[in-house]
PDB file of C-alpha atoms in Angstrom:
ATOM      1  CA  MET A   1     -15.817  82.499  -5.292  1.00 81.00           C
ATOM      2  CA  ALA A   2     -16.080  80.201  -8.244  1.00 92.00           C
ATOM      3  CA  TRP A   3     -13.517  77.504  -8.999  1.00 94.00           C
ATOM      4  CA  ASN A   4     -11.886  76.922 -12.209  1.00 97.00           C
ATOM      5  CA  ILE A   5     -11.769  72.839 -12.386  1.00 97.00           C
ATOM      6  CA  LEU A   6     -10.054  70.774 -15.025  1.00 98.00           C
ATOM      7  CA  LEU A   7     -11.472  67.157 -16.050  1.00 98.00           C
ATOM      8  CA  VAL A   8      -8.646  64.810 -17.234  1.00 98.00           C
ATOM      9  CA  ASP A   9     -10.000  61.766 -18.671  1.00 97.00           C
ATOM     10  CA  ASP A  10      -9.940  60.287 -22.253  1.00 96.00           C
ATOM     11  CA  SER A  11     -13.869  59.390 -21.886  1.00 95.00           C
ATOM     12  CA  ARG A  12     -16.156  62.163 -22.930  1.00 94.00           C
ATOM     13  CA  THR A  13     -18.717  60.208 -21.491  1.00 94.00           C
ATOM     14  CA  VAL A  14     -16.887  60.248 -17.858  1.00 95.00           C
ATOM     15  CA  LYS A  15     -16.233  63.972 -18.333  1.00 96.00           C
ATOM     16  CA  ALA A  16     -19.832  64.483 -19.042  1.00 95.00           C
ATOM     17  CA  VAL A  17     -20.937  62.676 -15.967  1.00 94.00           C
ATOM     18  CA  ILE A  18     -18.542  64.374 -13.572  1.00 96.00           C
ATOM     19  CA  ALA A  19     -19.562  67.986 -15.018  1.00 95.00           C
ATOM     20  CA  LYS A  20     -23.160  66.642 -14.312  1.00 93.00           C
ATOM     21  CA  SER A  21     -22.017  65.775 -11.074  1.00 93.00           C
ATOM     22  CA  LEU A  22     -20.030  69.061 -10.288  1.00 93.00           C
ATOM     23  CA  ALA A  23     -23.345  70.804 -11.080  1.00 91.00           C
ATOM     24  CA  MET A  24     -25.443  68.851  -8.584  1.00 88.00           C
ATOM     25  CA  SER A  25     -22.947  69.060  -6.028  1.00 85.00           C
ATOM     26  CA  GLY A  26     -23.383  73.007  -5.470  1.00 86.00           C
ATOM     27  CA  VAL A  27     -19.961  73.832  -6.014  1.00 88.00           C
ATOM     28  CA  PRO A  28     -19.794  77.499  -7.859  1.00 91.00           C
ATOM     29  CA  VAL A  29     -17.788  76.387 -10.997  1.00 94.00           C
ATOM     30  CA  GLY A  30     -16.219  78.967 -12.828  1.00 96.00           C
ATOM     31  CA  THR A  31     -14.537  77.449 -15.951  1.00 97.00           C
ATOM     32  CA  LEU A  32     -14.286  73.903 -16.521  1.00 97.00           C
ATOM     33  CA  PHE A  33     -11.414  72.823 -18.669  1.00 98.00           C
ATOM     34  CA  ASP A  34     -11.113  69.666 -20.298  1.00 97.00           C
ATOM     35  CA  ALA A  35      -8.391  67.469 -21.343  1.00 98.00           C
ATOM     36  CA  GLY A  36      -8.133  63.980 -22.644  1.00 97.00           C
ATOM     37  CA  ASN A  37      -4.945  63.060 -21.227  1.00 98.00           C
ATOM     38  CA  GLY A  38      -1.848  64.086 -19.035  1.00 98.00           C
ATOM     39  CA  ILE A  39      -0.162  66.009 -21.756  1.00 98.00           C
ATOM     40  CA  GLU A  40      -3.123  67.778 -22.550  1.00 98.00           C
ATOM     41  CA  ALA A  41      -3.843  68.606 -18.964  1.00 98.00           C
ATOM     42  CA  LEU A  42      -0.196  69.689 -18.269  1.00 98.00           C
ATOM     43  CA  ALA A  43      -0.474  72.488 -21.077  1.00 98.00           C
ATOM     44  CA  ILE A  44      -4.080  73.822 -19.664  1.00 98.00           C
ATOM     45  CA  LEU A  45      -2.601  74.003 -16.039  1.00 98.00           C
ATOM     46  CA  ARG A  46       0.657  75.559 -17.436  1.00 97.00           C
ATOM     47  CA  ARG A  47      -1.635  78.097 -19.278  1.00 98.00           C
ATOM     48  CA  GLU A  48      -4.780  78.761 -17.344  1.00 98.00           C
ATOM     49  CA  LYS A  49      -5.549  79.158 -13.547  1.00 97.00           C
ATOM     50  CA  VAL A  50      -6.731  75.909 -12.283  1.00 98.00           C
ATOM     51  CA  ASP A  51      -7.766  75.520  -8.917  1.00 97.00           C
ATOM     52  CA  LEU A  52      -8.455  71.793  -8.979  1.00 97.00           C
ATOM     53  CA  ALA A  53      -7.850  69.054 -11.213  1.00 98.00           C
ATOM     54  CA  VAL A  54     -10.016  65.446 -11.528  1.00 98.00           C
ATOM     55  CA  ALA A  55      -8.468  62.915 -13.296  1.00 98.00           C
ATOM     56  CA  ASP A  56      -8.458  59.370 -14.346  1.00 97.00           C
ATOM     57  CA  ILE A  57      -5.518  57.026 -14.056  1.00 96.00           C
ATOM     58  CA  ASN A  58      -5.714  54.837 -17.285  1.00 94.00           C
ATOM     59  CA  MET A  59      -5.356  57.288 -20.181  1.00 96.00           C
ATOM     60  CA  PRO A  60      -3.556  57.261 -23.587  1.00 95.00           C
ATOM     61  CA  ILE A  61      -0.329  59.091 -24.196  1.00 96.00           C
ATOM     62  CA  MET A  62       0.165  60.137 -20.303  1.00 97.00           C
ATOM     63  CA  GLY A  63      -1.949  58.357 -17.663  1.00 96.00           C
ATOM     64  CA  GLY A  64      -2.998  59.925 -14.169  1.00 97.00           C
ATOM     65  CA  MET A  65       0.286  58.571 -12.226  1.00 96.00           C
ATOM     66  CA  GLU A  66       2.748  60.541 -14.490  1.00 97.00           C
ATOM     67  CA  LEU A  67       0.502  63.590 -14.410  1.00 98.00           C
ATOM     68  CA  VAL A  68       0.635  63.762 -11.061  1.00 98.00           C
ATOM     69  CA  ALA A  69       4.139  63.159 -10.745  1.00 98.00           C
ATOM     70  CA  GLU A  70       4.617  65.704 -13.486  1.00 98.00           C
ATOM     71  CA  MET A  71       2.566  68.364 -11.174  1.00 98.00           C
ATOM     72  CA  LYS A  72       4.211  67.542  -8.051  1.00 98.00           C
ATOM     73  CA  ARG A  73       7.796  68.074  -9.703  1.00 97.00           C
ATOM     74  CA  ASP A  74       6.656  71.404 -11.145  1.00 98.00           C
ATOM     75  CA  PRO A  75       6.636  74.288  -8.204  1.00 97.00           C
ATOM     76  CA  SER A  76       3.911  76.083 -10.221  1.00 97.00           C
ATOM     77  CA  LEU A  77       1.371  73.374 -10.440  1.00 98.00           C
ATOM     78  CA  ALA A  78       2.479  71.629  -7.115  1.00 97.00           C
ATOM     79  CA  GLY A  79       0.109  73.148  -4.988  1.00 97.00           C
ATOM     80  CA  ILE A  80      -3.054  72.386  -7.110  1.00 98.00           C
ATOM     81  CA  PRO A  81      -5.161  69.812  -5.671  1.00 97.00           C
ATOM     82  CA  ILE A  82      -5.948  66.682  -7.377  1.00 98.00           C
ATOM     83  CA  VAL A  83      -8.522  64.129  -7.333  1.00 97.00           C
ATOM     84  CA  ILE A  84      -8.231  60.692  -8.947  1.00 97.00           C
ATOM     85  CA  ILE A  85     -11.402  59.150 -10.315  1.00 97.00           C
ATOM     86  CA  SER A  86     -10.830  55.637 -11.409  1.00 95.00           C
ATOM     87  CA  THR A  87     -11.925  52.029 -11.822  1.00 93.00           C
ATOM     88  CA  GLU A  88      -8.422  51.223  -9.864  1.00 88.00           C
ATOM     89  CA  GLY A  89      -8.978  48.976  -7.000  1.00 84.00           C
ATOM     90  CA  SER A  90      -5.603  48.176  -5.783  1.00 91.00           C
ATOM     91  CA  ALA A  91      -4.835  49.541  -2.205  1.00 93.00           C
ATOM     92  CA  THR A  92      -1.193  49.158  -3.325  1.00 93.00           C
ATOM     93  CA  ARG A  93      -1.800  51.869  -6.294  1.00 93.00           C
ATOM     94  CA  LEU A  94      -3.786  53.734  -3.830  1.00 94.00           C
ATOM     95  CA  ARG A  95      -1.263  54.106  -1.173  1.00 95.00           C
ATOM     96  CA  GLU A  96       1.183  55.157  -4.012  1.00 96.00           C
ATOM     97  CA  LEU A  97      -1.072  57.890  -5.180  1.00 96.00           C
ATOM     98  CA  GLU A  98      -1.513  59.278  -1.609  1.00 96.00           C
ATOM     99  CA  THR A  99       2.218  59.111  -1.202  1.00 97.00           C
ATOM    100  CA  MET A 100       2.419  61.204  -4.142  1.00 97.00           C
ATOM    101  CA  GLY A 101       0.311  63.704  -2.862  1.00 96.00           C
ATOM    102  CA  ILE A 102      -3.241  63.284  -4.237  1.00 97.00           C
ATOM    103  CA  ASN A 103      -6.142  64.825  -2.231  1.00 97.00           C
ATOM    104  CA  GLY A 104      -8.759  62.543  -2.996  1.00 96.00           C
ATOM    105  CA  PHE A 105      -9.851  59.329  -4.418  1.00 96.00           C
ATOM    106  CA  LEU A 106     -13.422  57.806  -5.847  1.00 96.00           C
ATOM    107  CA  ARG A 107     -13.482  54.638  -7.426  1.00 95.00           C
ATOM    108  CA  LYS A 108     -15.885  54.381 -10.185  1.00 93.00           C
ATOM    109  CA  PRO A 109     -18.725  53.815 -10.306  1.00 91.00           C
ATOM    110  CA  PHE A 110     -19.163  56.646  -8.226  1.00 91.00           C
ATOM    111  CA  GLN A 111     -22.360  58.823  -6.574  1.00 88.00           C
ATOM    112  CA  PRO A 112     -22.382  62.375  -7.036  1.00 88.00           C
ATOM    113  CA  GLU A 113     -22.778  62.722  -3.286  1.00 90.00           C
ATOM    114  CA  ALA A 114     -19.333  61.280  -2.691  1.00 93.00           C
ATOM    115  CA  LEU A 115     -17.661  63.930  -5.346  1.00 93.00           C
ATOM    116  CA  LYS A 116     -19.313  66.539  -3.212  1.00 91.00           C
ATOM    117  CA  LYS A 117     -17.790  65.133  -0.149  1.00 93.00           C
ATOM    118  CA  ILE A 118     -14.280  65.257  -1.345  1.00 94.00           C
ATOM    119  CA  LEU A 119     -14.718  68.633  -2.808  1.00 93.00           C
ATOM    120  CA  ASP A 120     -16.163  70.014   0.210  1.00 90.00           C
ATOM    121  CA  SER A 121     -13.269  68.844   2.190  1.00 92.00           C
ATOM    122  CA  ILE A 122     -10.854  70.220  -0.328  1.00 92.00           C
ATOM    123  CA  LEU A 123     -12.628  73.727  -1.301  1.00 87.00           C
ATOM    124  CA  GLY A 124     -14.312  74.303   1.835  1.00 82.00           C
ATOM    125  CA  GLY A 125     -18.024  73.409   2.402  1.00 68.00           C
ATOM    126  CA  ASP A 126     -19.691  76.724   2.766  1.00 58.00           C
ATOM    127  CA  HIS A 127     -20.258  77.025  -1.117  1.00 55.00           C
ATOM    128  CA  ALA A 128     -23.684  75.424  -1.175  1.00 48.00           C
TER     129      ALA A 128
ATOM    130  CA  MET B   1      -8.519  35.949  -2.758  1.00 39.00           C
ATOM    131  CA  HIS B   2      -9.077  33.125  -5.220  1.00 44.00           C
ATOM    132  CA  ASN B   3     -12.750  33.268  -6.234  1.00 48.00           C
ATOM    133  CA  GLU B   4     -14.361  31.066  -8.911  1.00 55.00           C
ATOM    134  CA  PRO B   5     -13.791  33.104 -12.152  1.00 68.00           C
ATOM    135  CA  ASP B   6     -17.053  32.270 -14.057  1.00 85.00           C
ATOM    136  CA  GLY B   7     -19.310  33.320 -10.750  1.00 90.00           C
ATOM    137  CA  GLU B   8     -17.349  36.291 -10.428  1.00 93.00           C
ATOM    138  CA  VAL B   9     -17.471  37.436 -14.325  1.00 94.00           C
ATOM    139  CA  MET B  10     -21.327  37.228 -13.655  1.00 94.00           C
ATOM    140  CA  ARG B  11     -21.529  38.922 -10.296  1.00 95.00           C
ATOM    141  CA  VAL B  12     -19.142  41.782 -11.409  1.00 96.00           C
ATOM    142  CA  PHE B  13     -20.909  42.367 -14.920  1.00 97.00           C
ATOM    143  CA  SER B  14     -24.352  42.293 -13.288  1.00 97.00           C
ATOM    144  CA  GLN B  15     -23.325  44.560 -10.416  1.00 96.00           C
ATOM    145  CA  VAL B  16     -21.660  46.914 -12.735  1.00 96.00           C
ATOM    146  CA  LEU B  17     -24.374  47.540 -15.157  1.00 97.00           C
ATOM    147  CA  GLU B  18     -26.931  47.628 -12.009  1.00 96.00           C
ATOM    148  CA  ARG B  19     -24.993  50.298 -10.256  1.00 93.00           C
ATOM    149  CA  GLN B  20     -23.774  52.311 -13.289  1.00 93.00           C
ATOM    150  CA  VAL B  21     -26.534  52.355 -16.125  1.00 95.00           C
ATOM    151  CA  PHE B  22     -29.566  50.971 -14.069  1.00 95.00           C
ATOM    152  CA  LEU B  23     -29.465  47.713 -16.320  1.00 97.00           C
ATOM    153  CA  PHE B  24     -30.295  44.141 -14.826  1.00 97.00           C
ATOM    154  CA  PRO B  25     -28.536  41.176 -16.985  1.00 96.00           C
ATOM    155  CA  ASP B  26     -29.963  37.882 -16.883  1.00 95.00           C
ATOM    156  CA  PRO B  27     -27.410  35.167 -17.615  1.00 94.00           C
ATOM    157  CA  ILE B  28     -28.512  32.833 -20.550  1.00 93.00           C
ATOM    158  CA  ASP B  29     -27.094  29.706 -21.991  1.00 92.00           C
ATOM    159  CA  THR B  30     -24.254  30.731 -24.731  1.00 91.00           C
ATOM    160  CA  MET B  31     -26.024  27.838 -26.844  1.00 90.00           C
ATOM    161  CA  GLU B  32     -29.210  30.088 -26.870  1.00 88.00           C
ATOM    162  CA  PHE B  33     -27.228  33.270 -28.159  1.00 89.00           C
ATOM    163  CA  ALA B  34     -29.083  34.059 -31.136  1.00 86.00           C
ATOM    164  CA  ALA B  35     -27.687  36.123 -34.058  1.00 76.00           C
ATOM    165  CA  ALA B  36     -29.215  39.464 -33.931  1.00 77.00           C
ATOM    166  CA  PRO B  37     -30.038  41.250 -37.270  1.00 79.00           C
ATOM    167  CA  GLU B  38     -28.395  44.508 -36.113  1.00 85.00           C
ATOM    168  CA  LYS B  39     -24.804  45.201 -35.952  1.00 91.00           C
ATOM    169  CA  LEU B  40     -22.986  44.838 -32.390  1.00 95.00           C
ATOM    170  CA  LEU B  41     -20.998  47.659 -31.055  1.00 96.00           C
ATOM    171  CA  ALA B  42     -18.078  46.082 -29.015  1.00 97.00           C
ATOM    172  CA  SER B  43     -15.154  47.000 -26.884  1.00 97.00           C
ATOM    173  CA  SER B  44     -12.220  45.249 -26.050  1.00 97.00           C
ATOM    174  CA  MET B  45      -9.222  45.719 -23.441  1.00 97.00           C
ATOM    175  CA  THR B  46      -6.571  43.923 -22.165  1.00 96.00           C
ATOM    176  CA  PHE B  47      -4.762  43.780 -18.578  1.00 95.00           C
ATOM    177  CA  ASN B  48      -1.366  42.847 -17.538  1.00 94.00           C
ATOM    178  CA  GLY B  49      -0.350  42.124 -13.824  1.00 93.00           C
ATOM    179  CA  LYS B  50      -0.059  38.847 -11.671  1.00 90.00           C
ATOM    180  CA  CYS B  51      -2.524  37.549 -14.403  1.00 90.00           C
ATOM    181  CA  ASP B  52      -2.359  38.760 -18.070  1.00 93.00           C
ATOM    182  CA  GLY B  53      -5.544  38.538 -20.084  1.00 95.00           C
ATOM    183  CA  GLY B  54      -8.260  40.535 -21.815  1.00 96.00           C
ATOM    184  CA  LEU B  55     -12.103  41.231 -21.906  1.00 97.00           C
ATOM    185  CA  ALA B  56     -14.498  42.095 -24.442  1.00 97.00           C
ATOM    186  CA  LEU B  57     -18.358  43.103 -24.667  1.00 97.00           C
ATOM    187  CA  ALA B  58     -20.508  43.294 -27.203  1.00 96.00           C
ATOM    188  CA  VAL B  59     -23.888  44.611 -27.441  1.00 96.00           C
ATOM    189  CA  PRO B  60     -26.484  45.371 -30.168  1.00 95.00           C
ATOM    190  CA  GLU B  61     -26.586  49.199 -31.261  1.00 93.00           C
ATOM    191  CA  ALA B  62     -30.097  49.716 -29.579  1.00 93.00           C
ATOM    192  CA  LEU B  63     -28.626  48.752 -26.007  1.00 95.00           C
ATOM    193  CA  ALA B  64     -25.513  50.878 -26.631  1.00 95.00           C
ATOM    194  CA  ARG B  65     -27.734  53.842 -26.947  1.00 95.00           C
ATOM    195  CA  ILE B  66     -29.751  52.956 -23.719  1.00 96.00           C
ATOM    196  CA  ILE B  67     -26.469  52.365 -21.911  1.00 96.00           C
ATOM    197  CA  ALA B  68     -25.188  55.826 -22.996  1.00 95.00           C
ATOM    198  CA  ALA B  69     -28.425  57.462 -22.046  1.00 96.00           C
ATOM    199  CA  ASN B  70     -28.458  56.122 -18.681  1.00 95.00           C
ATOM    200  CA  PHE B  71     -24.973  56.769 -18.447  1.00 93.00           C
ATOM    201  CA  LEU B  72     -25.412  60.511 -19.014  1.00 92.00           C
ATOM    202  CA  GLY B  73     -29.006  60.704 -17.398  1.00 91.00           C
ATOM    203  CA  MET B  74     -30.116  61.651 -20.977  1.00 92.00           C
ATOM    204  CA  ASP B  75     -33.309  60.618 -22.946  1.00 93.00           C
ATOM    205  CA  GLU B  76     -32.441  57.732 -25.524  1.00 91.00           C
ATOM    206  CA  ASP B  77     -33.793  60.019 -28.294  1.00 90.00           C
ATOM    207  CA  ASP B  78     -31.295  63.172 -27.355  1.00 91.00           C
ATOM    208  CA  PRO B  79     -28.847  63.526 -30.431  1.00 89.00           C
ATOM    209  CA  VAL B  80     -26.152  63.837 -28.097  1.00 88.00           C
ATOM    210  CA  VAL B  81     -26.494  60.240 -26.884  1.00 91.00           C
ATOM    211  CA  GLU B  82     -25.800  58.607 -30.238  1.00 86.00           C
ATOM    212  CA  SER B  83     -22.298  59.850 -30.138  1.00 88.00           C
ATOM    213  CA  HIS B  84     -21.629  58.562 -26.850  1.00 92.00           C
ATOM    214  CA  GLY B  85     -22.497  54.750 -27.770  1.00 89.00           C
ATOM    215  CA  ASN B  86     -18.766  53.482 -28.222  1.00 92.00           C
ATOM    216  CA  ASP B  87     -17.379  55.595 -25.597  1.00 94.00           C
ATOM    217  CA  SER B  88     -19.822  54.514 -22.746  1.00 96.00           C
ATOM    218  CA  LEU B  89     -19.378  51.054 -23.861  1.00 96.00           C
ATOM    219  CA  GLY B  90     -15.569  51.053 -23.435  1.00 96.00           C
ATOM    220  CA  GLU B  91     -15.922  53.008 -20.098  1.00 96.00           C
ATOM    221  CA  ILE B  92     -18.630  50.200 -18.486  1.00 97.00           C
ATOM    222  CA  LEU B  93     -15.939  47.597 -19.606  1.00 97.00           C
ATOM    223  CA  ASN B  94     -13.133  49.564 -17.976  1.00 96.00           C
ATOM    224  CA  VAL B  95     -15.145  49.364 -14.959  1.00 96.00           C
ATOM    225  CA  ILE B  96     -16.079  45.697 -14.909  1.00 97.00           C
ATOM    226  CA  CYS B  97     -12.270  45.015 -15.512  1.00 96.00           C
ATOM    227  CA  GLY B  98     -11.057  46.886 -12.595  1.00 96.00           C
ATOM    228  CA  HIS B  99     -13.805  45.566 -10.343  1.00 96.00           C
ATOM    229  CA  LEU B 100     -13.220  41.971 -11.752  1.00 95.00           C
ATOM    230  CA  LEU B 101      -9.514  41.706 -11.027  1.00 95.00           C
ATOM    231  CA  THR B 102      -9.987  43.078  -7.311  1.00 94.00           C
ATOM    232  CA  ALA B 103     -12.562  40.122  -6.773  1.00 94.00           C
ATOM    233  CA  LEU B 104     -10.168  37.626  -8.172  1.00 93.00           C
ATOM    234  CA  TYR B 105      -7.049  38.905  -6.900  1.00 93.00           C
ATOM    235  CA  GLY B 106      -7.771  40.971  -4.215  1.00 93.00           C
ATOM    236  CA  ARG B 107      -6.767  44.597  -3.420  1.00 91.00           C
ATOM    237  CA  ASP B 108      -3.008  44.226  -3.122  1.00 91.00           C
ATOM    238  CA  GLU B 109      -2.564  43.367  -6.506  1.00 93.00           C
ATOM    239  CA  VAL B 110      -1.685  45.935  -9.365  1.00 93.00           C
ATOM    240  CA  PHE B 111      -2.861  45.695 -12.924  1.00 95.00           C
ATOM    241  CA  ASP B 112      -2.210  47.691 -15.660  1.00 94.00           C
ATOM    242  CA  LEU B 113      -5.288  48.098 -18.157  1.00 95.00           C
ATOM    243  CA  SER B 114      -4.989  49.074 -21.585  1.00 95.00           C
ATOM    244  CA  ILE B 115      -7.216  51.601 -23.238  1.00 95.00           C
ATOM    245  CA  PRO B 116     -10.704  50.206 -24.550  1.00 96.00           C
ATOM    246  CA  ARG B 117     -10.494  49.647 -28.207  1.00 96.00           C
ATOM    247  CA  PRO B 118     -14.099  49.951 -30.019  1.00 96.00           C
ATOM    248  CA  PHE B 119     -14.977  47.509 -32.908  1.00 96.00           C
ATOM    249  CA  THR B 120     -18.201  45.845 -34.384  1.00 96.00           C
ATOM    250  CA  LEU B 121     -19.572  42.447 -35.149  1.00 95.00           C
ATOM    251  CA  THR B 122     -22.228  41.005 -37.316  1.00 94.00           C
ATOM    252  CA  GLY B 123     -25.112  38.979 -35.349  1.00 92.00           C
ATOM    253  CA  PRO B 124     -23.692  35.697 -36.867  1.00 92.00           C
ATOM    254  CA  GLU B 125     -20.266  36.602 -35.662  1.00 93.00           C
ATOM    255  CA  ALA B 126     -21.462  37.217 -32.327  1.00 94.00           C
ATOM    256  CA  ALA B 127     -23.356  33.861 -32.308  1.00 92.00           C
ATOM    257  CA  ILE B 128     -20.399  31.963 -33.795  1.00 92.00           C
ATOM    258  CA  LEU B 129     -18.261  33.565 -30.829  1.00 93.00           C
ATOM    259  CA  ALA B 130     -20.820  32.582 -28.287  1.00 93.00           C
ATOM    260  CA  ARG B 131     -20.245  29.308 -28.558  1.00 91.00           C
ATOM    261  CA  LYS B 132     -16.192  29.269 -27.600  1.00 92.00           C
ATOM    262  CA  LYS B 133     -14.891  29.081 -24.187  1.00 90.00           C
ATOM    263  CA  GLY B 134     -14.794  32.010 -22.246  1.00 92.00           C
ATOM    264  CA  PHE B 135     -17.947  33.789 -23.254  1.00 94.00           C
ATOM    265  CA  TYR B 136     -20.873  34.759 -21.041  1.00 95.00           C
ATOM    266  CA  ALA B 137     -24.410  35.662 -22.507  1.00 95.00           C
ATOM    267  CA  PHE B 138     -26.738  37.789 -20.851  1.00 95.00           C
ATOM    268  CA  ASP B 139     -30.157  39.058 -21.448  1.00 95.00           C
ATOM    269  CA  VAL B 140     -30.181  42.714 -20.807  1.00 96.00           C
ATOM    270  CA  ASP B 141     -33.305  44.858 -21.134  1.00 94.00           C
ATOM    271  CA  GLY B 142     -34.650  42.486 -23.858  1.00 94.00           C
ATOM    272  CA  HIS B 143     -31.268  42.314 -25.878  1.00 94.00           C
ATOM    273  CA  GLN B 144     -28.628  39.804 -25.954  1.00 94.00           C
ATOM    274  CA  VAL B 145     -25.204  40.714 -24.770  1.00 95.00           C
ATOM    275  CA  LEU B 146     -21.903  38.890 -25.033  1.00 96.00           C
ATOM    276  CA  LEU B 147     -18.920  39.358 -22.658  1.00 96.00           C
ATOM    277  CA  GLN B 148     -15.715  37.597 -23.028  1.00 96.00           C
ATOM    278  CA  ALA B 149     -13.344  37.097 -20.184  1.00 95.00           C
ATOM    279  CA  CYS B 150      -9.798  35.620 -21.279  1.00 92.00           C
ATOM    280  CA  PHE B 151      -7.093  34.863 -18.819  1.00 87.00           C
ATOM    281  CA  CYS B 152      -4.045  33.702 -20.184  1.00 77.00           C
ATOM    282  CA  LYS B 153      -2.209  32.510 -17.107  1.00 62.00           C
ATOM    283  CA  ASN B 154      -2.357  32.343 -13.320  1.00 55.00           C
ATOM    284  CA  VAL B 155      -6.114  32.515 -13.066  1.00 51.00           C
ATOM    285  CA  PRO B 156      -7.459  30.933 -10.013  1.00 50.00           C
ATOM    286  CA  GLY B 157      -9.423  27.633 -10.982  1.00 48.00           C
ATOM    287  CA  GLU B 158      -8.856  28.457 -14.933  1.00 48.00           C
ATOM    288  CA  LYS B 159      -6.748  26.775 -17.471  1.00 42.00           C
ATOM    289  CA  PRO B 160      -4.963  28.803 -20.057  1.00 40.00           C
ATOM    290  CA  ASN B 161      -7.034  30.148 -22.773  1.00 43.00           C
ATOM    291  CA  ALA B 162      -5.832  32.254 -25.684  1.00 37.00           C
ATOM    292  CA  VAL B 163      -7.036  35.722 -26.193  1.00 39.00           C
ATOM    293  CA  GLY B 164      -9.195  35.896 -29.507  1.00 36.00           C
TER     294      GLY B 164
END
C-alpha cells in the first residue's frame, strides 16, 4: 500500500529535504502533496485523500498549532495522523501539541532515520 | 538556564551549521571583517517571549549556494540549487534561533518566532555593521559571514541593545 502524504512548510528547501528523507525511508509514497501554510493544507486535506500530514509550526497566514487545532475540530480530518517537524525546543509547547493529539515530533535539524522511526510507528514498519 | 550569550551564540551557530549543512565555522574578530566584493544574501527574524529580540545572518552569494547545495544534498552547480539560496539561509537562521533560545532560556520557555525575511547587503555595508555591538563574524569555508544577535530585554548577562 502506498501512502498519500501532505508536507506543510513555508520553506521549499525543507519540503525538498523531507521529500528526500521520505524516499530514503523506504515508506511507499503514493502522492506527495505540498502546502505552504495551514490554510493551504486544510484545502488539500478537504479535497484529497491524505493518509498523513507532516507540518512545521512557524508558518505565515496559519501556523502548525492552528492547523492541528483545525484538523482536530473537523471530524473528517481528526483521524489523520500529524507529525510536527520544527525548530521549536520548548517542552511546554511540545506538551501542548501532544495534548492536541499530534502523533510525532521531530526537532530540526533531524536525521532521516528519525523520520523513518516515527513513520514506522504510525504507518506500521512492514513496508520496507 | 542562564548561559553566557556570546558563547552560546557562537556555539549554537557552529553546531547548526555543522549538523545541518556540514560546514565548520571559525570565529574571527569583527574588526577584521573585510568588505567582500560580492553581494551578501541575508535573512532576519524576530522573537518574542521572556526576551524579545532578533537575529540576522548575512553570507556571500557563493556561500549561500554551498549552504543550499549541502542542505538539499545536491551539487552546487545544479540549477535547482540557485533558487534555494534565500530559502535555505532563512531556514538555517530559523534553526539557529530556536536552538539559541533553548540554550539561553531552557525548555520551559515558549517563544513566538517571526518568519525569516530575506534581504541583501553590499560588502561595505556588512563591513560597517560588523563593527557594531551584537555582531559576530565567522570564516566559513573561506567566506566571511556576519551574524547579528540582538536581545532587547531580559537577556541574562546582556545589557539592552536595539534591533537594527
